[in-house]
Amino acid sequence: MTNALRFVLNPGPPEFAQPLDRWSDLVLRQEASLRSGFHLTIYRCPDSWAGSLQDLIASDALNSSGKDPFGPGLEIDNPTDQQQRRLVCKALIPSFNPASQWLEVYELEQPDSANSAVRRVDCLPLQEASNDTCWFYPTEDGRYLSWENQQTISCHPGHVFEQLDRGPNHCYDRAELRVLWSLMADQSNLTCVGLTYQHRRIDFPLLGSKPGTTATWTTFQVDSMSESPLRNLDSVVI
């Protein structure tokens, strides 16, 4: 059943007097409610590099696009073997506040149909869901470079990214929903980074995005033996 479930974020309680009947209704609802996110890319700095962000700016290697500054002219969407070793993280993280957000869960009657009928199976305030934690940032000692860009986005309703087949008789269970939190860089407070179901990430496929006009590049050091294992070294807004 997992592949038939769809998840819709809502900034407030849904209007039960106006039920959503088709897949197209869910798409419109999700487009209107999830509108922002931030793109995070992390590279491992080459061992031989001892420069600074200002050095990268001076050599025109650093810009707002998020391209690998250590591989001029190469696109991070199609990384080479060398880039793949440097690329630690590349993620678009939806921005929403679980304290004020509701989650609607629907089942598609015909998952393979372009506009399937849908049935609501659950609706809950996200603050009632269980919580879980993850870690986006690297833990291996070394020097790293991160790129962040706030974006305007529109998304399809969510689905379980990696299907887990538990048989045709397995029913939806609210207890298997989790709100996922992570510490970002050297921040002391957790940030909501998404949702999971059955320990599998709920993905909200991107319909469109508009990058912000500026981006933040940060260099940081990971030292597992230090009292502060992750330490920001420098940051610049481009």
mmCIF file with all atom_site columns, C-alpha atoms in Angstrom, residues 98 103 124-132 174-180:
data_model
loop_
_atom_site.group_PDB
_atom_site.id
_atom_site.type_symbol
_atom_site.label_atom_id
_atom_site.label_alt_id
_atom_site.label_comp_id
_atom_site.label_asym_id
_atom_site.label_entity_id
_atom_site.label_seq_id
_atom_site.pdbx_PDB_ins_code
_atom_site.Cartn_x
_atom_site.Cartn_y
_atom_site.Cartn_z
_atom_site.occupancy
_atom_site.B_iso_or_equiv
_atom_site.pdbx_formal_charge
_atom_site.auth_seq_id
_atom_site.auth_comp_id
_atom_site.auth_asym_id
_atom_site.auth_atom_id
_atom_site.pdbx_PDB_model_num
ATOM 1  C CA . PRO A 1 98  ? 5.840  21.587 12.248 1.00 0.00 ? 98  PRO A CA 1
ATOM 2  C CA . LEU A 1 103 ? -0.343 16.716 7.351  1.00 0.00 ? 103 LEU A CA 1
ATOM 3  C CA . LEU A 1 124 ? -3.068 15.368 11.933 1.00 0.00 ? 124 LEU A CA 1
ATOM 4  C CA . PRO A 1 125 ? -1.179 18.380 13.315 1.00 0.00 ? 125 PRO A CA 1
ATOM 5  C CA . LEU A 1 126 ? 2.507  17.620 12.764 1.00 0.00 ? 126 LEU A CA 1
ATOM 6  C CA . GLN A 1 127 ? 3.311  18.502 16.365 1.00 0.00 ? 127 GLN A CA 1
ATOM 7  C CA . GLU A 1 128 ? 1.421  15.322 17.336 1.00 0.00 ? 128 GLU A CA 1
ATOM 8  C CA . ALA A 1 129 ? 3.737  13.138 15.230 1.00 0.00 ? 129 ALA A CA 1
ATOM 9  C CA . SER A 1 130 ? 6.810  11.412 16.651 1.00 0.00 ? 130 SER A CA 1
ATOM 10 C CA . ASN A 1 131 ? 10.245 12.931 16.063 1.00 0.00 ? 131 ASN A CA 1
ATOM 11 C CA . ASP A 1 132 ? 13.512 11.527 14.764 1.00 0.00 ? 132 ASP A CA 1
ATOM 12 C CA . ARG A 1 174 ? 0.168  6.922  11.913 1.00 0.00 ? 174 ARG A CA 1
ATOM 13 C CA . ALA A 1 175 ? 2.702  5.626  14.448 1.00 0.00 ? 175 ALA A CA 1
ATOM 14 C CA . GLU A 1 176 ? 5.181  5.090  11.591 1.00 0.00 ? 176 GLU A CA 1
ATOM 15 C CA . LEU A 1 177 ? 5.240  8.796  10.681 1.00 0.00 ? 177 LEU A CA 1
ATOM 16 C CA . ARG A 1 178 ? 8.240  10.828 11.864 1.00 0.00 ? 178 ARG A CA 1
ATOM 17 C CA . VAL A 1 179 ? 9.208  14.498 11.725 1.00 0.00 ? 179 VAL A CA 1
ATOM 18 C CA . LEU A 1 180 ? 12.922 14.582 10.896 1.00 0.00 ? 180 LEU A CA 1
#
